[in-house]
PDB file of C-alpha atoms in Angstrom:
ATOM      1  CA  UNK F1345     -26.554-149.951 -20.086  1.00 53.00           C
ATOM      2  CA  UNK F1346     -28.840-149.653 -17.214  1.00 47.00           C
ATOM      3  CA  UNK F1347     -26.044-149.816 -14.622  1.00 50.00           C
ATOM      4  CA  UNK F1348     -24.054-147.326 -16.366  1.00 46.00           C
ATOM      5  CA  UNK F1349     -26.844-144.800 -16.600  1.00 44.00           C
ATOM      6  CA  UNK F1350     -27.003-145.114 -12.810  1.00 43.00           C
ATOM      7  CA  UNK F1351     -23.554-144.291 -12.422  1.00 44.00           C
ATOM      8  CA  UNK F1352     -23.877-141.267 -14.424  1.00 44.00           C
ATOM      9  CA  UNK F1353     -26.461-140.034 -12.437  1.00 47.00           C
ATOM     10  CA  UNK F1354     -25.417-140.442  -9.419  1.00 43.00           C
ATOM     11  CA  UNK F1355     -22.199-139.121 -10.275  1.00 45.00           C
ATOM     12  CA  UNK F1356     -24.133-136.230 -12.164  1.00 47.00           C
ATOM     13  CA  UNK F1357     -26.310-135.822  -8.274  1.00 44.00           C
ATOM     14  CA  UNK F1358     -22.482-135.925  -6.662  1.00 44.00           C
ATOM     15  CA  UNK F1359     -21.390-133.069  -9.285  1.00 46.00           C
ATOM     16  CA  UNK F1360     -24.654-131.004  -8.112  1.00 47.00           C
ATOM     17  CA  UNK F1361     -24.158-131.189  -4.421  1.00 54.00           C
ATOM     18  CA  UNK F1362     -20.842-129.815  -4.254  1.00 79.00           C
ATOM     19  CA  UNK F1363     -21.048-126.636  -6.907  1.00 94.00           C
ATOM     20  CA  UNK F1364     -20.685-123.573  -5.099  1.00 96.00           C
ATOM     21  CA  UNK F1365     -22.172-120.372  -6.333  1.00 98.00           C
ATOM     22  CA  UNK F1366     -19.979-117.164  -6.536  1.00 98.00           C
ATOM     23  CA  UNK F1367     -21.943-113.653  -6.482  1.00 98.00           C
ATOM     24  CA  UNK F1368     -20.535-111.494  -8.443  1.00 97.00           C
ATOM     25  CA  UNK F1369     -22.159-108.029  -7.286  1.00 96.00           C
ATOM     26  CA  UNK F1370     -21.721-106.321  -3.926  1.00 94.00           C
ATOM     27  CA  UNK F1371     -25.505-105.092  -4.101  1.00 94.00           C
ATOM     28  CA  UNK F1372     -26.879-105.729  -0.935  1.00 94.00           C
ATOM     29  CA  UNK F1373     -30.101-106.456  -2.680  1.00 95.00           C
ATOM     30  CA  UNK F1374     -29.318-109.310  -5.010  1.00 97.00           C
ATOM     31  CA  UNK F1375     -27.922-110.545  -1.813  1.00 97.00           C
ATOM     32  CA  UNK F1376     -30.949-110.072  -0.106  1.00 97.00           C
ATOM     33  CA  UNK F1377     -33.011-111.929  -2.670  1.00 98.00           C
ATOM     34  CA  UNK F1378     -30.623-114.463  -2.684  1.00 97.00           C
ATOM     35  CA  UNK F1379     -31.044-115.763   1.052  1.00 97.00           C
ATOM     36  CA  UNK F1380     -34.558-114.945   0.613  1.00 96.00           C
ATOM     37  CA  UNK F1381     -34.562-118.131  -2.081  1.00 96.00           C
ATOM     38  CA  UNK F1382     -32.596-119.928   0.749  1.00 96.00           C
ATOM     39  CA  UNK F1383     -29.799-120.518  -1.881  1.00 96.00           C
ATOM     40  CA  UNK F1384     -26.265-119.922   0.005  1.00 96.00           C
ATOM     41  CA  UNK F1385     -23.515-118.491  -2.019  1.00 97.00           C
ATOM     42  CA  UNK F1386     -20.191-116.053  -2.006  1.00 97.00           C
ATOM     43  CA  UNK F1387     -19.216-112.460  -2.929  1.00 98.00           C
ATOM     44  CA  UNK F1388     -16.470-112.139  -5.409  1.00 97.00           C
ATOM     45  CA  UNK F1389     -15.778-108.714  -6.762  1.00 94.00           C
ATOM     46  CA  UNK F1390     -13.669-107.131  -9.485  1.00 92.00           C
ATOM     47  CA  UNK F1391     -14.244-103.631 -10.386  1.00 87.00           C
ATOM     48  CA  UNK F1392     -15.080-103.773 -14.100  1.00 86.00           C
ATOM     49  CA  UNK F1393     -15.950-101.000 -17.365  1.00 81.00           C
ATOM     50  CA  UNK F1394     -19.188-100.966 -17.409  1.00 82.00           C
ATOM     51  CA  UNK F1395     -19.829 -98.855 -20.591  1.00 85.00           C
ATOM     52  CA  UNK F1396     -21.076-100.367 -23.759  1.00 90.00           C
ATOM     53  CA  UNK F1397     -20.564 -99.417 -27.290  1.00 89.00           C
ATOM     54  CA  UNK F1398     -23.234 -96.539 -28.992  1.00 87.00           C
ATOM     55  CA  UNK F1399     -23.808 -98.409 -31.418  1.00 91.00           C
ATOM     56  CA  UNK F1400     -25.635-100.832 -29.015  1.00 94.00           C
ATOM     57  CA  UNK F1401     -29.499-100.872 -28.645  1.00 94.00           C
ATOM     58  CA  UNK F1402     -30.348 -99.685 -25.197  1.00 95.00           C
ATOM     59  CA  UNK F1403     -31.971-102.895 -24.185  1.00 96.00           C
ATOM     60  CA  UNK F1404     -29.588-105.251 -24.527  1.00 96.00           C
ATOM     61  CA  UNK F1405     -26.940-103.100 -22.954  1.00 96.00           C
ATOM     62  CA  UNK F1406     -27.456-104.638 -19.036  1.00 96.00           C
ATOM     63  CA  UNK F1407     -27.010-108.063 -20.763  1.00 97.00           C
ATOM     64  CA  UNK F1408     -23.611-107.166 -22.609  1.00 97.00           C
ATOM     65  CA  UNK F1409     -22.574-105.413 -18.920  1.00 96.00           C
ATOM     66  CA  UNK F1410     -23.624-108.860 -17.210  1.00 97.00           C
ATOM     67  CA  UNK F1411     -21.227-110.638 -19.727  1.00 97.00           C
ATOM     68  CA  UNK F1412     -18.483-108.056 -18.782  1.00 96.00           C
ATOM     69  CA  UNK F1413     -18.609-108.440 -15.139  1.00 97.00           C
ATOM     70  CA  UNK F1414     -18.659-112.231 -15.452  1.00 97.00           C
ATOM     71  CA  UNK F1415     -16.021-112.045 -17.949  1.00 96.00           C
ATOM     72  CA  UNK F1416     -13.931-109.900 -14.983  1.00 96.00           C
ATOM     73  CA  UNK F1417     -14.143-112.904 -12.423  1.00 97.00           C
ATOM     74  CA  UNK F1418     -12.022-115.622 -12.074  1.00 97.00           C
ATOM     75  CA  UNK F1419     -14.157-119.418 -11.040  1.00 97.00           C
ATOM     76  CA  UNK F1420     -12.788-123.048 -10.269  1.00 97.00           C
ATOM     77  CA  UNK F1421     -14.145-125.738 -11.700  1.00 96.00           C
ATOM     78  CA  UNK F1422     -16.681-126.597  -8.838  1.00 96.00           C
ATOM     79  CA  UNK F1423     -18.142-123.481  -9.216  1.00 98.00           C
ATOM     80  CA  UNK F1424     -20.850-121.254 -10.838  1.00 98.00           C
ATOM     81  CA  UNK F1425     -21.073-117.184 -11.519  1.00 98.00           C
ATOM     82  CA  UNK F1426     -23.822-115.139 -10.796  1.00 98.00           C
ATOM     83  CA  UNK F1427     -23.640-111.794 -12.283  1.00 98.00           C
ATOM     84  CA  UNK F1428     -25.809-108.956 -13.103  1.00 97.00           C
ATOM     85  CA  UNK F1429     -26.492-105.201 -14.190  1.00 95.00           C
ATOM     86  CA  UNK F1430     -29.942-103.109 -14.260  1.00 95.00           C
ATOM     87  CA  UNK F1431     -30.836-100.188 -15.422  1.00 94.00           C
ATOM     88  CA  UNK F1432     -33.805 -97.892 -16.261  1.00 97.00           C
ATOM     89  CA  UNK F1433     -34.977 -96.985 -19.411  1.00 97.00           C
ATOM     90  CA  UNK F1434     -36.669 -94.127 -20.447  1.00 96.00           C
ATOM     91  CA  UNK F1435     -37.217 -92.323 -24.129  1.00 93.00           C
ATOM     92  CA  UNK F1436     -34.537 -95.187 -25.492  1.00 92.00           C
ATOM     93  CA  UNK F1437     -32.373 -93.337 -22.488  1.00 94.00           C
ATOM     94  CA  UNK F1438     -30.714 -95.343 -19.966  1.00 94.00           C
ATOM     95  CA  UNK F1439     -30.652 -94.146 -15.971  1.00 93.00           C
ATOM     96  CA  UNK F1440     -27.493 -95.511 -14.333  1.00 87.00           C
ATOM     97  CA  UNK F1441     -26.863 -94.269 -10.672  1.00 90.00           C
ATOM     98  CA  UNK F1442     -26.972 -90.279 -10.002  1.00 95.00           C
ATOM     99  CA  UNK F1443     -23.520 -88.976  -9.814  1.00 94.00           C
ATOM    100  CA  UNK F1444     -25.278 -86.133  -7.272  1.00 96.00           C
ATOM    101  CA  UNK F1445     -27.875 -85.153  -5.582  1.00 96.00           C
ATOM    102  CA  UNK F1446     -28.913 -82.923  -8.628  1.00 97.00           C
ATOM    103  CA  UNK F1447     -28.932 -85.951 -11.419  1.00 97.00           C
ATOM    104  CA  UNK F1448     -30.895 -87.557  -8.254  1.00 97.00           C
ATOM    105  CA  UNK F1449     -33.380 -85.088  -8.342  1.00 97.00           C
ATOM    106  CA  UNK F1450     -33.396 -84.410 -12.476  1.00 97.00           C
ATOM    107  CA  UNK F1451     -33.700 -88.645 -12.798  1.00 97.00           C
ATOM    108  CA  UNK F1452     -37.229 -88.495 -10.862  1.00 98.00           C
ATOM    109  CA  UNK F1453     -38.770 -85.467 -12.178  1.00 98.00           C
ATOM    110  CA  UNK F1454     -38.324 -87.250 -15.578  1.00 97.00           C
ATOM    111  CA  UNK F1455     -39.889 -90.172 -13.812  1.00 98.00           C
ATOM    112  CA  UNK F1456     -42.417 -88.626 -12.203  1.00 98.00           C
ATOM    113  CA  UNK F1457     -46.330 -89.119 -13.877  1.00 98.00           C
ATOM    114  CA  UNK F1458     -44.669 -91.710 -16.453  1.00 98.00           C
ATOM    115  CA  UNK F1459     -44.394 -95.116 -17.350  1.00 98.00           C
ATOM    116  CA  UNK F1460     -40.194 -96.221 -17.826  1.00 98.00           C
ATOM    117  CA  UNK F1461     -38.639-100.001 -17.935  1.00 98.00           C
ATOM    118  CA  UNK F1462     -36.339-101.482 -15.910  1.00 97.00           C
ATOM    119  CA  UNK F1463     -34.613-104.142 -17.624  1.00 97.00           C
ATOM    120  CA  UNK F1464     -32.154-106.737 -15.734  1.00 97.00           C
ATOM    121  CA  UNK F1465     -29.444-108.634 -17.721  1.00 98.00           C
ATOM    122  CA  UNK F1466     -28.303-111.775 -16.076  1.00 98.00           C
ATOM    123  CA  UNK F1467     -25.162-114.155 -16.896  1.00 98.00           C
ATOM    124  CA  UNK F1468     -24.548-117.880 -15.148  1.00 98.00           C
ATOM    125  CA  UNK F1469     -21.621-119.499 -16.083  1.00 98.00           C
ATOM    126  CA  UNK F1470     -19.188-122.276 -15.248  1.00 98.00           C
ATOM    127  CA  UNK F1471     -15.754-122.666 -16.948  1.00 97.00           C
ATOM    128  CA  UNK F1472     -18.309-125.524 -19.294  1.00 96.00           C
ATOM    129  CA  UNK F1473     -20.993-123.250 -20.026  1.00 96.00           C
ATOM    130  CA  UNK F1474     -22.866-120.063 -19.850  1.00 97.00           C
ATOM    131  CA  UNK F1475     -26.315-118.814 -20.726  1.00 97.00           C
ATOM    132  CA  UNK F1476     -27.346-114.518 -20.584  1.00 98.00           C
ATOM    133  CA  UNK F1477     -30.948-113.549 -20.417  1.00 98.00           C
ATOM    134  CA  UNK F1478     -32.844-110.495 -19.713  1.00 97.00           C
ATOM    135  CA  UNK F1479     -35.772-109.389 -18.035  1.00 98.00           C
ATOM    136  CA  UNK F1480     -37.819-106.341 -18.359  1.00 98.00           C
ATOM    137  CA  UNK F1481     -40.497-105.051 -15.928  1.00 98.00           C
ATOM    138  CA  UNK F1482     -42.645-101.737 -16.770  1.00 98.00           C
ATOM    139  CA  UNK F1483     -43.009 -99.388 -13.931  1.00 98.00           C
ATOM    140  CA  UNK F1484     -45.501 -96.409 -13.315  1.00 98.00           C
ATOM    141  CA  UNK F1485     -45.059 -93.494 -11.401  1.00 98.00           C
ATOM    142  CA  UNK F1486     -47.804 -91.319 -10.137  1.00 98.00           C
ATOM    143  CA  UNK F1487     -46.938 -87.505 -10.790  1.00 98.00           C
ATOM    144  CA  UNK F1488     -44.682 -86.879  -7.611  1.00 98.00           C
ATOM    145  CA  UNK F1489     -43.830 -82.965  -6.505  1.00 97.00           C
ATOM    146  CA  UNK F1490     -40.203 -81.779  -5.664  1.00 96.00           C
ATOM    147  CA  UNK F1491     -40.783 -81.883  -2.440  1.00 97.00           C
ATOM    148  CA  UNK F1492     -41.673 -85.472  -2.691  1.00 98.00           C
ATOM    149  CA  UNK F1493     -38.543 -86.053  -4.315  1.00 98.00           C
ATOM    150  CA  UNK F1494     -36.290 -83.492  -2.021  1.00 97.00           C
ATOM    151  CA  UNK F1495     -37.180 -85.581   0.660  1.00 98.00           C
ATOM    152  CA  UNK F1496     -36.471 -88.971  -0.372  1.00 98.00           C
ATOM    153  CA  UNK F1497     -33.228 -88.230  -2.012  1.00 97.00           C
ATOM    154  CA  UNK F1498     -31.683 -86.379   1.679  1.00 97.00           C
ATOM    155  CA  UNK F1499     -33.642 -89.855   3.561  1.00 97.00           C
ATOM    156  CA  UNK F1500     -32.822 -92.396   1.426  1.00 97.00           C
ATOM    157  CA  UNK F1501     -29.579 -91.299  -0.705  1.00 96.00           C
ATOM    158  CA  UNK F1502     -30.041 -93.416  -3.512  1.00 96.00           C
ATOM    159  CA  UNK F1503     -26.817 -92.687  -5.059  1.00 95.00           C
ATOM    160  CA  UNK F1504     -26.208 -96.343  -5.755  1.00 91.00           C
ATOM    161  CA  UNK F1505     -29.349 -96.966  -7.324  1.00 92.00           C
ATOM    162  CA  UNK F1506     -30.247 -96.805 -11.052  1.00 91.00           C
ATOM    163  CA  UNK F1507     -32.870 -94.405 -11.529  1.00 95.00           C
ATOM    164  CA  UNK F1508     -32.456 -92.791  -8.472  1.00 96.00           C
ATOM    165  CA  UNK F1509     -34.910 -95.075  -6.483  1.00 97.00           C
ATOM    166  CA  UNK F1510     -35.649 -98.008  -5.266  1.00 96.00           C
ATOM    167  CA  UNK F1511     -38.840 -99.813  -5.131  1.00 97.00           C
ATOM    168  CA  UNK F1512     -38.721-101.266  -2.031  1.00 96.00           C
ATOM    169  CA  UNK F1513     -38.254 -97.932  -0.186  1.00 97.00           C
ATOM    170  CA  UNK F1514     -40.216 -95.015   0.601  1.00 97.00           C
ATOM    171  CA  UNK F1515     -40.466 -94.130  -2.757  1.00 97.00           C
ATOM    172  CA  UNK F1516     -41.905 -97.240  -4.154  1.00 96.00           C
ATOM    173  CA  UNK F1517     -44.989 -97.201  -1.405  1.00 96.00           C
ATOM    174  CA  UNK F1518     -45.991 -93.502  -2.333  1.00 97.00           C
ATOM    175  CA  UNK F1519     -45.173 -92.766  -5.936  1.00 97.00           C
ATOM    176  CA  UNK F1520     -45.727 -96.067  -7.837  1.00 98.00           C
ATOM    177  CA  UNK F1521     -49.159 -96.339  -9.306  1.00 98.00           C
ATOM    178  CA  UNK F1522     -48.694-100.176 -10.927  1.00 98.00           C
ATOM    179  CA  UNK F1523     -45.922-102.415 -12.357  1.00 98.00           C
ATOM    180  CA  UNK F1524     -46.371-105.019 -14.696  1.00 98.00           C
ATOM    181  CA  UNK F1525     -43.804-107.921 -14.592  1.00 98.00           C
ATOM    182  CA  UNK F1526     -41.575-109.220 -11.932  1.00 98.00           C
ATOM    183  CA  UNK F1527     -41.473-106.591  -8.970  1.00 98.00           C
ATOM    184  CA  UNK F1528     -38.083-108.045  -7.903  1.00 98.00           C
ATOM    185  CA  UNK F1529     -36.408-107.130 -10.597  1.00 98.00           C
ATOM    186  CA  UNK F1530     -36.879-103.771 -10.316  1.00 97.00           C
ATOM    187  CA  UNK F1531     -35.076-103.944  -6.960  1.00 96.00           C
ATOM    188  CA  UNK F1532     -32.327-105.642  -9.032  1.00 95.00           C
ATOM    189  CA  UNK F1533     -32.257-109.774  -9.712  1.00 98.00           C
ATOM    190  CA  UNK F1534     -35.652-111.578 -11.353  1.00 98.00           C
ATOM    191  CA  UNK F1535     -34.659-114.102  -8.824  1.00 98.00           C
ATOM    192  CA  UNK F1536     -37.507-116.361  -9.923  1.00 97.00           C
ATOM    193  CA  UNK F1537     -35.901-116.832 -13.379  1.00 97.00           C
ATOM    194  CA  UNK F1538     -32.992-117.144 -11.950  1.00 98.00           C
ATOM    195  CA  UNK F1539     -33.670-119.941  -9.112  1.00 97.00           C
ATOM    196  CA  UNK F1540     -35.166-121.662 -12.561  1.00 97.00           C
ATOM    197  CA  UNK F1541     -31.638-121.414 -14.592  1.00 97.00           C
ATOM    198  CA  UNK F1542     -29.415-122.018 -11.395  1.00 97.00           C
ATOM    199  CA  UNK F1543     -30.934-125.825 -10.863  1.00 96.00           C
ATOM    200  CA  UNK F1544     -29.695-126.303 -14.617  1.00 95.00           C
ATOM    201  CA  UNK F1545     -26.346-125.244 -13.124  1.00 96.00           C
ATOM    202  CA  UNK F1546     -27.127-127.605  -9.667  1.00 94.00           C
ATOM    203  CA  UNK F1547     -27.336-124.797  -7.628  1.00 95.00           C
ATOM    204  CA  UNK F1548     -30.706-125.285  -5.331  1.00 91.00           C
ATOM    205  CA  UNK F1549     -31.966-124.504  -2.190  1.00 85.00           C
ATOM    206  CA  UNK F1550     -29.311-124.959   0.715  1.00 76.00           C
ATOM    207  CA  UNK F1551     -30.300-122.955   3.253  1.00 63.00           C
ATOM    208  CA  UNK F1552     -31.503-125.705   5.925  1.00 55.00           C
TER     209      UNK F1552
END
């Protein structure tokens, strides 16, 4: 019994070593976070629906979107699907991305002076198994004036960015008064809980 737990494991430690993990998001900053864990992966896009049904409680939309994405992207068998969505919440509202500058600038005057979430859903899989989990960070905004807002939005252009910001930018060092929860989440992947539920996957660090 003994010898065949061995060979389990070390066939189990042979499995590990050689799973591969796919990102499936072009966001620069999940991919950011991701070498920042010193965990080495690859892109793999499909453009996907990311609505959800009304019916749907505003909180666990990001999580269903995660699911749809990963449900969009074809994986071998040696390898294991990252995918994500976040988005802010505000008066049971969600904030996607602007689709101008004037949603932009609309998006942070509701902001401004108030506390909103941002809430990440996440989805691993391999073609064996899957696991979805969300995370939710409270940010606060000190009251910001239009000109504060004017000027970020023609600097920074955060047309790809849900809420209209993001933390780690101008932005983020002038306007936020406090957050409570996992700051890189609100730039878009609570890479800590992830790292955590990649090892159950065998994905660790790999960066050398």
């Amino acid at each position: 019994n003994h010898g065949l737990f061995l060979l389990a494991n070390a066939y189990n430690c042979k499995f590990r070593d050689r799973m591969k993990l796919i990102l499936g998001s072009k966001s620069p900053r999940r991919s950011e976070l991701l070498n920042m864990a010193a965990i080495n992966f690859e892109i793999r896009v499909v453009d996907t629906d990311e609505s959800f049904p009304h019916s749907m409680h505003v909180y666990d939309a990001p999580e269903y979107i995660a699911k749809q994405k990963a449900d969009a992207i074809q994986i071998a068998n040696d390898e294991v699907l990252l995918t994500c969505d976040t988005v802010v919440i505000i008066d049971k509202k969600i904030f996607g991305k602007p689709i101008d500058e004037s949603d932009a600038i609309n998006m942070l005057q509701q902001l401004s002076g108030r506390k909103h979430e941002v809430v990440s859903g996440v989805c691993i899989r391999t073609l064996q198994n899957e696991i979805t989990f969300s995370e939710l960070t409270e940010v606060y905004f000190h009251p910001l004036i239009d000109e504060q807002i004017k000027y970020y939005i023609s600097h920074y252009k955060p047309f790809d960015k849900a809420g209209s910001y993001a933390i780690q930018e101008w932005i983020g060092a002038i306007g936020i008064q406090k957050i409570v929860g996992d700051y890189f989440n609100v730039m878009g992947l609570p890479i800590s809980r992830v790292v955590i539920e990649l090892k159950k996957f065998g994905i660790t660090i790999s960066k050398q």
